[in-house]
């Protein structure tokens, strides 16, 4: 029997409330999580239309407008900086370009920020998992200057140090290195409808000017690589990210991936489950190499842009386009293809409005983990920074995407009525959840990281017996 909209809303409301209880009760069972490799400082600026127009006029509006249509994809001048910001606004798309000019770095620093936050997938996840979920967390920091260390919140968040012949785990604030560099990513956030000259943003998003040479090379600290065996003794899960920045032109890209490969072998020998957090990887060779590496991971998290970019390599352009356009059955085909290609146990896909997981095991806990992740994401959208579990509980009152209910119906027609979001495909399980959408989010950066880490960690926690 087809459910009415009201019945659906009621059903998912109760599934959400149960998932929150199940996940939060289970989180304390986790012994430790390793987060590597990218941590940086996010300097967030909420754009002001008039201020931006003034700066653009001063630098030269005509040249900047030409560059919007011929994007250089990197920043060597102020014109290119503003062209990047305007292009991101015009398309409503998240973009990240590297700053390759001292003049621009100095200008950005002087322009300033409204708020500093810990950045990078590893850094963001550390404050969430350690600071909010209270799961002991070991995080890799390529540099550890005071400005960055102070952005880590209180809680069981540790970095490895090696002093006087001894390996120790301490809070990043207790391991500050005054002479290390501040790796700052300037994040320009804009709301839907944001107007500058004749350009209006079709949706909220952000442009990132990345002034950081360490994460760009996936620089690994010595303490971390030399004492990796000691580091992993303290964890039962690992989340890896930050490899998307590698470029072919760096002679070292293969060396970096070999090192990661060796670290994955250590994790696998110790039965530590690992998740790879995908991010848009511009270089095709690196993207191919990352697909090959996936066979060593338990789980992968990605959005529609990232899944489509993988289909350009292991599927075809048509499938890639359909994934990008949001055809749900194409997304499912793409997930199957990625699982066939890599043998990975779990694929977690997230997009605006709904999340899906394809797993080689079957359990309702997969669904509860996705629901918990959607609450965390809504809290992140609402508050910018999530500081407590009660903020995540508040997200229970955020409306569930009604558009997602239509997709759920399509799935029902194809696979038969799903059992509360769980679809048995024989040898695999497909899990679908309608997400919660915050109408006016405070900021958008880091929501994807919040979704993937919350789902992976809480699913594993629920599988551990009390
Ligand atoms: P990525 O950064 O990996 O693309 O993840 C962003 C995710 O954030 C989207 O897939 C979407 O699920 C979620 N999201 C966005 Br964007 N805006 C949101 C909002 N206003 N409320 C809840 N989730 C949102
Ligand atoms: C990228 C950016 C970083 C940001 C993160 C959020 O890694 O470089 O600044 O914090 O994405 O996901």
Short mmCIF file of C-alpha atoms and ligand atoms in Angstrom, two decimals:
data_model
loop_
_atom_site.label_atom_id
_atom_site.label_comp_id
_atom_site.label_asym_id
_atom_site.label_seq_id
_atom_site.Cartn_x
_atom_site.Cartn_y
_atom_site.Cartn_z
CA UNK A 1 0.00 0.00 0.00
CA UNK A 2 1.31 3.39 -0.97
CA UNK A 3 1.93 5.63 2.03
CA UNK A 4 0.52 9.15 2.16
CA UNK A 5 2.91 12.10 2.55
CA UNK A 6 1.82 12.49 6.16
CA UNK A 7 2.49 8.85 6.91
CA UNK A 8 5.92 9.16 5.34
CA UNK A 9 6.77 12.23 7.36
CA UNK A 10 5.66 10.46 10.54
CA UNK A 11 7.59 7.28 9.72
CA UNK A 12 10.88 9.08 9.00
CA UNK A 13 10.43 11.29 12.04
CA UNK A 14 10.38 8.27 14.30
CA UNK A 15 13.25 6.57 12.41
CA UNK A 16 15.29 9.76 12.87
CA UNK A 17 14.58 9.95 16.60
CA UNK A 18 15.54 6.28 17.11
CA UNK A 19 18.68 6.65 15.04
CA UNK A 20 19.82 9.59 17.18
CA UNK A 21 19.43 7.48 20.33
CA UNK A 22 21.07 4.38 18.84
CA UNK A 23 24.04 6.28 17.44
CA UNK A 24 24.74 8.47 20.46
CA UNK A 25 24.47 5.47 22.83
CA UNK A 26 26.96 3.55 20.71
CA UNK A 27 29.62 6.23 20.07
CA UNK A 28 31.39 5.78 23.44
CA UNK A 29 32.20 2.17 22.45
CA UNK A 30 34.88 3.30 20.01
CA UNK A 31 38.45 3.11 21.28
CA UNK A 32 40.02 5.53 18.82
CA UNK A 33 39.98 6.96 15.31
CA UNK A 34 42.93 8.02 13.17
CA UNK A 35 42.41 11.06 10.89
CA UNK A 36 44.97 11.84 8.22
CA UNK A 37 46.29 13.77 6.35
CA UNK A 38 44.97 17.28 5.70
CA UNK A 39 44.59 19.85 8.44
CA UNK A 40 44.76 23.60 7.88
CA UNK A 41 43.29 26.91 9.01
CA UNK A 42 40.02 27.95 7.36
CA UNK A 43 39.67 31.76 7.37
CA UNK A 44 36.00 32.31 6.66
CA UNK A 45 34.69 35.50 5.18
CA UNK A 46 30.97 36.06 4.63
CA UNK A 47 31.04 38.16 1.47
CA UNK A 48 29.64 41.68 1.49
CA UNK A 49 28.37 42.75 -1.97
CA UNK A 50 29.31 46.43 -1.73
CA UNK A 51 32.80 45.76 -0.35
CA UNK A 52 33.40 43.18 -3.09
CA UNK A 53 32.24 45.55 -5.84
CA UNK A 54 34.57 48.27 -4.55
CA UNK A 55 37.57 45.93 -4.56
CA UNK A 56 36.77 44.67 -8.05
CA UNK A 57 36.42 48.23 -9.45
CA UNK A 58 39.79 49.08 -7.95
CA UNK A 59 41.60 46.09 -9.47
CA UNK A 60 39.88 46.38 -12.89
CA UNK A 61 36.40 45.12 -13.57
CA UNK A 62 36.76 44.46 -17.33
CA UNK A 63 39.75 42.16 -17.09
CA UNK A 64 38.18 40.30 -14.18
CA UNK A 65 34.94 39.73 -16.10
CA UNK A 66 36.91 38.33 -19.05
CA UNK A 67 38.64 35.87 -16.74
CA UNK A 68 35.32 34.61 -15.34
CA UNK A 69 34.65 32.94 -18.67
CA UNK A 70 38.26 31.71 -19.12
CA UNK A 71 39.04 30.45 -15.66
CA UNK A 72 42.76 30.06 -14.96
CA UNK A 73 41.97 27.58 -12.12
CA UNK A 74 44.82 29.05 -10.08
CA UNK A 75 45.62 32.45 -8.65
CA UNK A 76 48.70 34.39 -9.71
CA UNK A 77 47.16 37.89 -9.54
CA UNK A 78 44.38 39.84 -7.84
CA UNK A 79 42.38 39.74 -11.10
CA UNK A 80 42.42 35.95 -10.97
CA UNK A 81 41.42 35.95 -7.30
CA UNK A 82 38.29 38.02 -7.99
CA UNK A 83 37.49 36.10 -11.18
CA UNK A 84 37.46 32.91 -9.09
CA UNK A 85 35.16 34.40 -6.48
CA UNK A 86 32.77 35.75 -9.13
CA UNK A 87 32.74 32.51 -11.12
CA UNK A 88 31.86 30.52 -8.03
CA UNK A 89 29.02 32.97 -7.24
CA UNK A 90 27.74 32.96 -10.81
CA UNK A 91 27.57 29.17 -11.02
CA UNK A 92 26.67 28.61 -7.35
CA UNK A 93 29.49 26.07 -7.37
CA UNK A 94 32.10 25.19 -4.76
CA UNK A 95 35.55 25.88 -6.19
CA UNK A 96 39.08 25.80 -4.77
CA UNK A 97 42.10 27.38 -6.47
CA UNK A 98 45.70 27.54 -5.26
CA UNK A 99 47.28 30.92 -4.55
CA UNK A 100 50.64 31.14 -6.32
CA UNK A 101 51.61 34.72 -5.58
CA UNK A 102 53.00 36.42 -2.50
CA UNK A 103 51.20 39.66 -3.43
CA UNK A 104 47.84 37.84 -3.36
CA UNK A 105 48.61 36.02 -0.08
CA UNK A 106 49.53 39.32 1.54
CA UNK A 107 46.37 40.96 0.17
CA UNK A 108 44.19 38.13 1.49
CA UNK A 109 45.77 38.30 4.91
CA UNK A 110 45.16 42.05 5.04
CA UNK A 111 41.57 41.68 3.83
CA UNK A 112 41.09 39.45 6.86
CA UNK A 113 38.29 37.16 7.95
CA UNK A 114 35.13 37.01 10.03
CA UNK A 115 35.92 33.74 11.66
CA UNK A 116 38.74 31.22 11.94
CA UNK A 117 37.97 27.52 12.08
CA UNK A 118 39.98 24.37 11.88
CA UNK A 119 39.98 23.21 8.26
CA UNK A 120 40.87 20.29 6.06
CA UNK A 121 38.90 17.07 6.20
CA UNK A 122 41.10 15.62 8.97
CA UNK A 123 40.98 18.80 11.07
CA UNK A 124 37.22 19.25 10.72
CA UNK A 125 36.54 15.63 11.57
CA UNK A 126 38.83 15.84 14.62
CA UNK A 127 36.80 18.64 16.19
CA UNK A 128 33.58 16.76 15.49
CA UNK A 129 34.60 13.23 16.49
CA UNK A 130 36.88 14.20 19.38
CA UNK A 131 35.25 17.44 20.50
CA UNK A 132 31.57 16.58 20.10
CA UNK A 133 31.31 12.76 19.97
CA UNK A 134 34.10 12.39 22.54
CA UNK A 135 35.72 9.60 20.55
CA UNK A 136 39.51 9.54 21.11
CA UNK A 137 40.97 10.95 17.93
CA UNK A 138 44.52 11.07 16.59
CA UNK A 139 44.88 13.72 13.91
CA UNK A 140 47.71 14.43 11.51
CA UNK A 141 48.79 18.08 11.33
CA UNK A 142 51.33 18.90 8.58
CA UNK A 143 52.24 22.04 10.55
CA UNK A 144 51.29 22.94 14.09
CA UNK A 145 51.53 26.71 14.62
CA UNK A 146 49.76 28.30 17.60
CA UNK A 147 47.02 29.92 15.49
CA UNK A 148 45.94 26.52 14.17
CA UNK A 149 46.43 24.55 17.41
CA UNK A 150 44.11 26.94 19.22
CA UNK A 151 41.31 26.12 16.79
CA UNK A 152 41.17 22.54 18.03
CA UNK A 153 38.48 22.32 20.68
CA UNK A 154 38.89 20.66 24.08
CA UNK A 155 38.44 16.91 24.17
CA UNK A 156 40.30 13.70 23.45
CA UNK A 157 42.09 15.05 20.34
CA UNK A 158 45.74 14.06 20.02
CA UNK A 159 48.78 14.45 17.83
CA UNK A 160 51.73 12.07 18.07
CA UNK A 161 54.98 13.52 19.38
CA UNK A 162 58.35 11.91 19.89
CA UNK A 163 60.37 13.47 22.68
CA UNK A 164 63.39 12.25 24.63
CA UNK A 165 63.12 8.86 22.97
CA UNK A 166 59.49 8.44 23.90
CA UNK A 167 56.33 8.30 21.80
CA UNK A 168 53.48 10.32 23.29
CA UNK A 169 50.00 11.46 22.34
CA UNK A 170 49.15 15.03 23.37
CA UNK A 171 46.53 17.65 22.50
CA UNK A 172 47.73 19.80 19.56
CA UNK A 173 47.87 22.82 21.90
CA UNK A 174 50.53 21.02 23.94
CA UNK A 175 52.70 20.42 20.90
CA UNK A 176 52.77 23.88 19.31
CA UNK A 177 55.77 24.64 17.10
CA UNK A 178 56.15 28.41 17.01
CA UNK A 179 58.29 28.39 13.88
CA UNK A 180 55.93 26.27 11.77
CA UNK A 181 53.81 27.79 9.01
CA UNK A 182 50.21 28.95 9.13
CA UNK A 183 48.49 27.11 6.29
CA UNK A 184 45.55 29.38 5.58
CA UNK A 185 42.66 28.64 3.23
CA UNK A 186 40.53 31.74 2.60
CA UNK A 187 36.90 30.67 2.32
CA UNK A 188 34.45 33.11 0.75
CA UNK A 189 30.90 32.09 1.66
CA UNK A 190 27.82 33.52 -0.07
CA UNK A 191 24.10 32.86 0.40
CA UNK A 192 21.61 31.96 -2.32
CA UNK A 193 20.63 35.11 -4.25
CA UNK A 194 23.84 36.95 -3.25
CA UNK A 195 24.20 39.85 -5.71
CA UNK A 196 27.32 41.54 -7.03
CA UNK A 197 27.02 43.77 -10.13
CA UNK A 198 24.69 41.81 -12.45
CA UNK A 199 25.68 38.42 -11.04
CA UNK A 200 23.40 36.57 -8.60
CA UNK A 201 24.16 33.26 -6.90
CA UNK A 202 21.70 30.50 -7.89
CA UNK A 203 22.45 28.75 -4.56
CA UNK A 204 24.63 29.16 -1.49
CA UNK A 205 28.22 27.97 -1.75
CA UNK A 206 31.85 29.01 -1.30
CA UNK A 207 35.05 29.81 -3.13
CA UNK A 208 38.35 28.75 -1.55
CA UNK A 209 41.67 30.50 -2.16
CA UNK A 210 44.17 27.95 -0.89
CA UNK A 211 47.48 29.45 0.26
CA UNK A 212 49.14 26.31 1.56
CA UNK A 213 52.08 24.42 0.10
CA UNK A 214 52.17 21.65 2.68
CA UNK A 215 48.79 19.99 2.19
CA UNK A 216 49.24 20.49 -1.57
CA UNK A 217 52.09 17.99 -1.41
CA UNK A 218 50.45 15.80 1.25
CA UNK A 219 53.36 16.56 3.52
CA UNK A 220 53.60 13.94 6.28
CA UNK A 221 55.24 14.77 9.57
CA UNK A 222 58.23 12.67 10.56
CA UNK A 223 56.78 11.71 13.95
CA UNK A 224 53.76 10.41 12.11
CA UNK A 225 55.38 8.38 9.36
CA UNK A 226 58.22 7.00 11.47
CA UNK A 227 55.99 5.99 14.36
CA UNK A 228 52.97 4.90 12.37
CA UNK A 229 53.01 1.52 14.14
CA UNK A 230 52.68 3.23 17.50
CA UNK A 231 49.97 5.57 16.21
CA UNK A 232 47.73 2.75 14.99
CA UNK A 233 47.98 0.79 18.24
CA UNK A 234 45.60 3.38 19.65
CA UNK A 235 42.80 3.23 17.10
CA UNK A 236 40.19 0.87 15.68
CA UNK A 237 39.14 3.04 12.75
CA UNK A 238 40.92 5.29 10.27
CA UNK A 239 39.65 8.01 7.94
CA UNK A 240 41.98 9.09 5.15
CA UNK A 241 41.59 12.28 3.10
CA UNK A 242 43.57 15.00 1.39
CA UNK A 243 45.02 13.01 -1.53
CA UNK A 244 42.87 14.84 -4.09
CA UNK A 245 45.34 17.72 -4.36
CA UNK A 246 48.12 15.57 -5.83
CA UNK A 247 49.23 16.53 -9.29
CA UNK A 248 51.08 14.61 -11.93
CA UNK A 249 53.66 17.34 -12.21
CA UNK A 250 54.83 16.66 -8.68
CA UNK A 251 57.43 13.98 -9.15
CA UNK A 252 56.47 12.84 -5.70
CA UNK A 253 52.83 11.91 -6.34
CA UNK A 254 53.70 8.24 -6.75
CA UNK A 255 55.96 8.34 -3.70
CA UNK A 256 53.12 9.78 -1.64
CA UNK A 257 50.69 7.11 -2.81
CA UNK A 258 53.26 4.36 -2.13
CA UNK A 259 53.63 5.63 1.40
CA UNK A 260 49.85 5.69 1.87
CA UNK A 261 49.66 2.19 0.39
CA UNK A 262 52.17 0.92 2.93
CA UNK A 263 50.23 2.58 5.77
CA UNK A 264 47.03 0.92 4.53
CA UNK A 265 48.79 -2.45 4.69
CA UNK A 266 49.59 -1.78 8.34
CA UNK A 267 45.95 -0.84 9.03
CA UNK A 268 44.70 -3.96 7.26
CA UNK A 269 47.12 -6.25 9.10
CA UNK A 270 45.62 -4.97 12.32
CA UNK A 271 42.01 -5.25 11.05
CA UNK A 272 41.49 -1.51 11.41
CA UNK A 273 38.58 -0.48 9.20
CA UNK A 274 39.40 2.44 6.96
CA UNK A 275 37.32 5.02 5.14
CA UNK A 276 38.53 7.15 2.24
CA UNK A 277 36.90 10.54 1.98
CA UNK A 278 36.91 11.46 -1.67
CA UNK A 279 37.19 15.05 -2.79
CA UNK A 280 37.24 16.40 -6.32
CA UNK A 281 40.52 15.25 -7.89
CA UNK A 282 41.35 17.33 -10.92
CA UNK A 283 44.12 15.14 -12.30
CA UNK A 284 42.92 12.03 -14.15
CA UNK A 285 46.04 9.95 -13.50
CA UNK A 286 45.82 10.64 -9.79
CA UNK A 287 42.10 9.85 -9.90
CA UNK A 288 42.85 6.49 -11.53
CA UNK A 289 45.53 5.77 -8.92
CA UNK A 290 43.06 6.59 -6.14
CA UNK A 291 40.50 4.16 -7.60
CA UNK A 292 43.19 1.46 -7.52
CA UNK A 293 43.94 2.31 -3.91
CA UNK A 294 40.27 1.93 -2.93
CA UNK A 295 40.58 -1.87 -2.90
CA UNK A 296 42.58 -1.48 0.32
CA UNK A 297 39.85 0.51 2.06
CA UNK A 298 36.68 -0.73 3.78
CA UNK A 299 34.60 2.27 2.85
CA UNK A 300 34.47 5.37 0.65
CA UNK A 301 32.42 8.57 0.86
CA UNK A 302 31.60 10.82 -2.08
CA UNK A 303 29.15 13.32 -3.59
CA UNK A 304 27.64 13.48 -7.09
CA UNK A 305 30.52 15.48 -8.61
CA UNK A 306 33.09 13.03 -7.27
CA UNK A 307 31.12 9.92 -8.30
CA UNK A 308 30.64 11.35 -11.80
CA UNK A 309 34.36 12.06 -12.06
CA UNK A 310 35.09 8.40 -11.27
CA UNK A 311 32.63 7.28 -13.93
CA UNK A 312 34.69 9.21 -16.48
CA UNK A 313 37.45 6.75 -15.67
CA UNK A 314 35.70 3.41 -15.05
CA UNK A 315 32.34 4.01 -16.74
CA UNK A 316 31.65 6.37 -19.61
CA UNK A 317 30.88 10.03 -20.23
CA UNK A 318 27.15 9.36 -20.51
CA UNK A 319 26.91 7.68 -17.12
CA UNK A 320 29.07 10.46 -15.65
CA UNK A 321 26.67 13.07 -17.04
CA UNK A 322 23.60 11.26 -15.73
CA UNK A 323 25.12 11.00 -12.25
CA UNK A 324 25.85 14.71 -12.31
CA UNK A 325 22.29 15.47 -13.40
CA UNK A 326 21.06 13.49 -10.44
CA UNK A 327 19.35 10.45 -12.02
CA UNK A 328 19.03 8.16 -9.05
CA UNK A 329 19.24 4.88 -11.02
CA UNK A 330 22.39 6.08 -12.74
CA UNK A 331 23.85 6.87 -9.32
CA UNK A 332 23.02 3.32 -8.21
CA UNK A 333 24.57 1.84 -11.38
CA UNK A 334 27.68 3.93 -10.76
CA UNK A 335 27.93 2.73 -7.16
CA UNK A 336 27.66 -0.90 -8.30
CA UNK A 337 30.32 -0.32 -10.92
CA UNK A 338 32.68 1.21 -8.37
CA UNK A 339 32.08 -1.72 -6.02
CA UNK A 340 32.70 -4.26 -8.83
CA UNK A 341 35.89 -2.46 -9.81
CA UNK A 342 37.37 -2.10 -6.33
CA UNK A 343 35.73 -4.79 -4.17
CA UNK A 344 35.19 -2.15 -1.49
CA UNK A 345 32.66 -3.18 1.20
CA UNK A 346 30.82 0.09 1.63
CA UNK A 347 30.10 3.10 -0.60
CA UNK A 348 28.39 6.12 0.93
CA UNK A 349 26.96 8.61 -1.55
CA UNK A 350 25.55 11.96 -0.44
CA UNK A 351 23.82 14.68 -2.38
CA UNK A 352 21.51 17.62 -1.64
CA UNK A 353 18.34 16.00 -0.25
CA UNK A 354 19.26 12.34 0.16
CA UNK A 355 22.04 9.84 0.97
CA UNK A 356 22.52 6.25 -0.15
CA UNK A 357 24.87 3.48 0.92
CA UNK A 358 25.69 0.33 -1.00
CA UNK A 359 27.14 -2.35 1.26
CA UNK A 360 28.31 -5.93 0.91
CA UNK A 361 26.65 -6.64 4.26
CA UNK A 362 23.06 -6.23 5.37
CA UNK A 363 21.84 -4.43 8.42
CA UNK A 364 19.47 -1.65 9.49
CA UNK A 365 22.35 -0.04 11.37
CA UNK A 366 23.60 1.27 8.02
CA UNK A 367 20.37 3.27 7.77
CA UNK A 368 20.55 4.54 11.33
CA UNK A 369 24.11 5.72 10.69
CA UNK A 370 23.01 7.66 7.59
CA UNK A 371 20.15 9.25 9.54
CA UNK A 372 22.47 10.28 12.34
CA UNK A 373 24.81 11.77 9.72
CA UNK A 374 21.94 13.78 8.23
CA UNK A 375 21.20 15.25 11.65
CA UNK A 376 24.84 16.18 12.12
CA UNK A 377 24.87 17.78 8.64
CA UNK A 378 21.76 19.83 9.39
CA UNK A 379 23.31 20.99 12.68
CA UNK A 380 26.48 21.96 10.81
CA UNK A 381 24.43 23.92 8.25
CA UNK A 382 22.47 25.67 11.01
CA UNK A 383 25.28 26.57 13.39
CA UNK A 384 28.39 26.59 11.17
CA UNK A 385 30.33 24.93 13.94
CA UNK A 386 28.82 21.98 15.78
CA UNK A 387 29.77 22.17 19.44
CA UNK A 388 27.49 19.72 21.24
CA UNK A 389 25.29 16.68 20.79
CA UNK A 390 22.30 18.77 21.86
CA UNK A 391 22.73 20.90 18.71
CA UNK A 392 22.54 17.69 16.71
CA UNK A 393 19.39 16.71 18.60
CA UNK A 394 17.93 20.16 17.69
CA UNK A 395 18.23 19.13 14.04
CA UNK A 396 15.42 16.61 14.61
CA UNK A 397 13.08 19.56 14.09
CA UNK A 398 14.53 20.51 10.68
CA UNK A 399 12.12 19.40 7.90
CA UNK A 400 12.99 16.28 5.93
CA UNK A 401 13.41 16.81 2.18
CA UNK A 402 10.04 16.13 0.51
CA UNK A 403 11.71 15.88 -2.89
CA UNK A 404 13.53 12.86 -1.51
CA UNK A 405 10.18 11.17 -0.82
CA UNK A 406 9.52 11.20 -4.56
CA UNK A 407 12.86 9.52 -5.15
CA UNK A 408 11.98 6.95 -2.51
CA UNK A 409 8.78 6.21 -4.47
CA UNK A 410 10.79 5.72 -7.67
CA UNK A 411 12.99 3.24 -5.83
CA UNK A 412 9.87 1.49 -4.52
CA UNK A 413 8.55 1.07 -8.07
CA UNK A 414 11.85 -0.42 -9.19
CA UNK A 415 12.81 -2.60 -6.25
CA UNK A 416 9.47 -3.15 -4.48
CA UNK A 417 8.52 -1.21 -1.33
CA UNK A 418 11.73 -0.66 0.65
CA UNK A 419 11.71 -1.76 4.27
CA UNK A 420 12.14 1.65 5.94
CA UNK A 421 14.92 2.67 3.60
CA UNK A 422 16.62 -0.73 3.45
CA UNK A 423 16.55 -2.56 0.11
CA UNK A 424 17.80 -6.15 -0.16
CA UNK A 425 19.56 -6.66 -3.49
CA UNK A 426 20.61 -10.27 -2.88
CA UNK A 427 24.35 -10.04 -2.41
CA UNK A 428 24.31 -6.33 -1.56
CA UNK A 429 22.15 -3.93 0.45
CA UNK A 430 21.09 -0.53 -0.82
CA UNK A 431 20.15 1.93 1.91
CA UNK A 432 18.32 5.17 1.14
CA UNK A 433 17.44 8.04 3.45
CA UNK A 434 15.75 11.40 2.83
CA UNK A 435 18.02 14.06 4.40
CA UNK A 436 17.16 17.15 6.42
CA UNK A 437 17.65 20.45 4.62
CA UNK A 438 18.24 23.73 6.46
CA UNK A 439 16.63 26.62 4.54
CA UNK A 440 19.18 29.33 5.33
CA UNK A 441 22.44 27.64 6.24
CA UNK A 442 25.06 29.67 8.13
CA UNK A 443 27.86 28.20 6.02
CA UNK A 444 28.46 25.24 3.72
CA UNK A 445 32.12 24.34 4.18
CA UNK A 446 32.72 20.99 5.88
CA UNK A 447 29.18 19.59 5.65
CA UNK A 448 30.34 16.71 3.43
CA UNK A 449 33.06 15.78 5.94
CA UNK A 450 30.51 15.91 8.74
CA UNK A 451 28.19 13.55 6.84
CA UNK A 452 30.79 10.95 5.92
CA UNK A 453 32.61 10.77 9.23
CA UNK A 454 29.42 10.72 11.31
CA UNK A 455 27.98 7.85 9.26
CA UNK A 456 31.14 5.74 9.12
CA UNK A 457 32.01 6.10 12.79
CA UNK A 458 28.49 5.70 14.17
CA UNK A 459 27.77 2.66 11.98
CA UNK A 460 30.87 0.93 13.28
CA UNK A 461 30.00 1.92 16.86
CA UNK A 462 26.51 0.42 16.55
CA UNK A 463 28.05 -2.85 15.33
CA UNK A 464 30.16 -3.13 18.50
CA UNK A 465 28.26 -4.85 21.27
CA UNK A 466 27.65 -2.78 24.42
P1 LIG B 1 30.11 18.13 -0.22
O1 LIG B 1 30.84 19.27 0.39
O2 LIG B 1 30.84 16.84 -0.13
O3 LIG B 1 29.52 18.40 -1.55
O4 LIG B 1 28.85 17.93 0.74
C1 LIG B 1 27.90 18.87 0.85
C2 LIG B 1 26.63 18.22 1.33
O5 LIG B 1 26.06 19.08 2.28
C3 LIG B 1 25.56 18.04 0.25
O6 LIG B 1 25.66 16.78 -0.37
C4 LIG B 1 24.27 18.16 1.05
O7 LIG B 1 23.85 16.87 1.41
C5 LIG B 1 24.68 18.92 2.31
N1 LIG B 1 24.03 20.23 2.41
C6 LIG B 1 24.22 21.37 1.70
BR1 LIG B 1 25.41 21.63 0.37
N2 LIG B 1 23.42 22.38 2.08
C7 LIG B 1 22.69 21.87 3.08
C8 LIG B 1 21.67 22.42 3.89
N3 LIG B 1 21.26 23.67 3.72
N4 LIG B 1 21.12 21.63 4.86
C9 LIG B 1 21.54 20.35 5.02
N5 LIG B 1 22.52 19.78 4.26
C10 LIG B 1 23.08 20.52 3.30
C1 LIG B 2 39.19 21.28 1.53
C2 LIG B 2 39.71 22.69 1.79
C3 LIG B 2 39.63 23.02 3.26
C4 LIG B 2 38.24 22.75 3.79
C5 LIG B 2 37.78 21.36 3.43
C6 LIG B 2 36.33 21.17 3.80
O1 LIG B 2 40.06 20.35 2.10
O2 LIG B 2 41.04 22.81 1.36
O3 LIG B 2 39.97 24.36 3.44
O4 LIG B 2 38.23 22.89 5.19
O5 LIG B 2 37.90 21.13 2.05
O6 LIG B 2 35.84 19.97 3.35
#
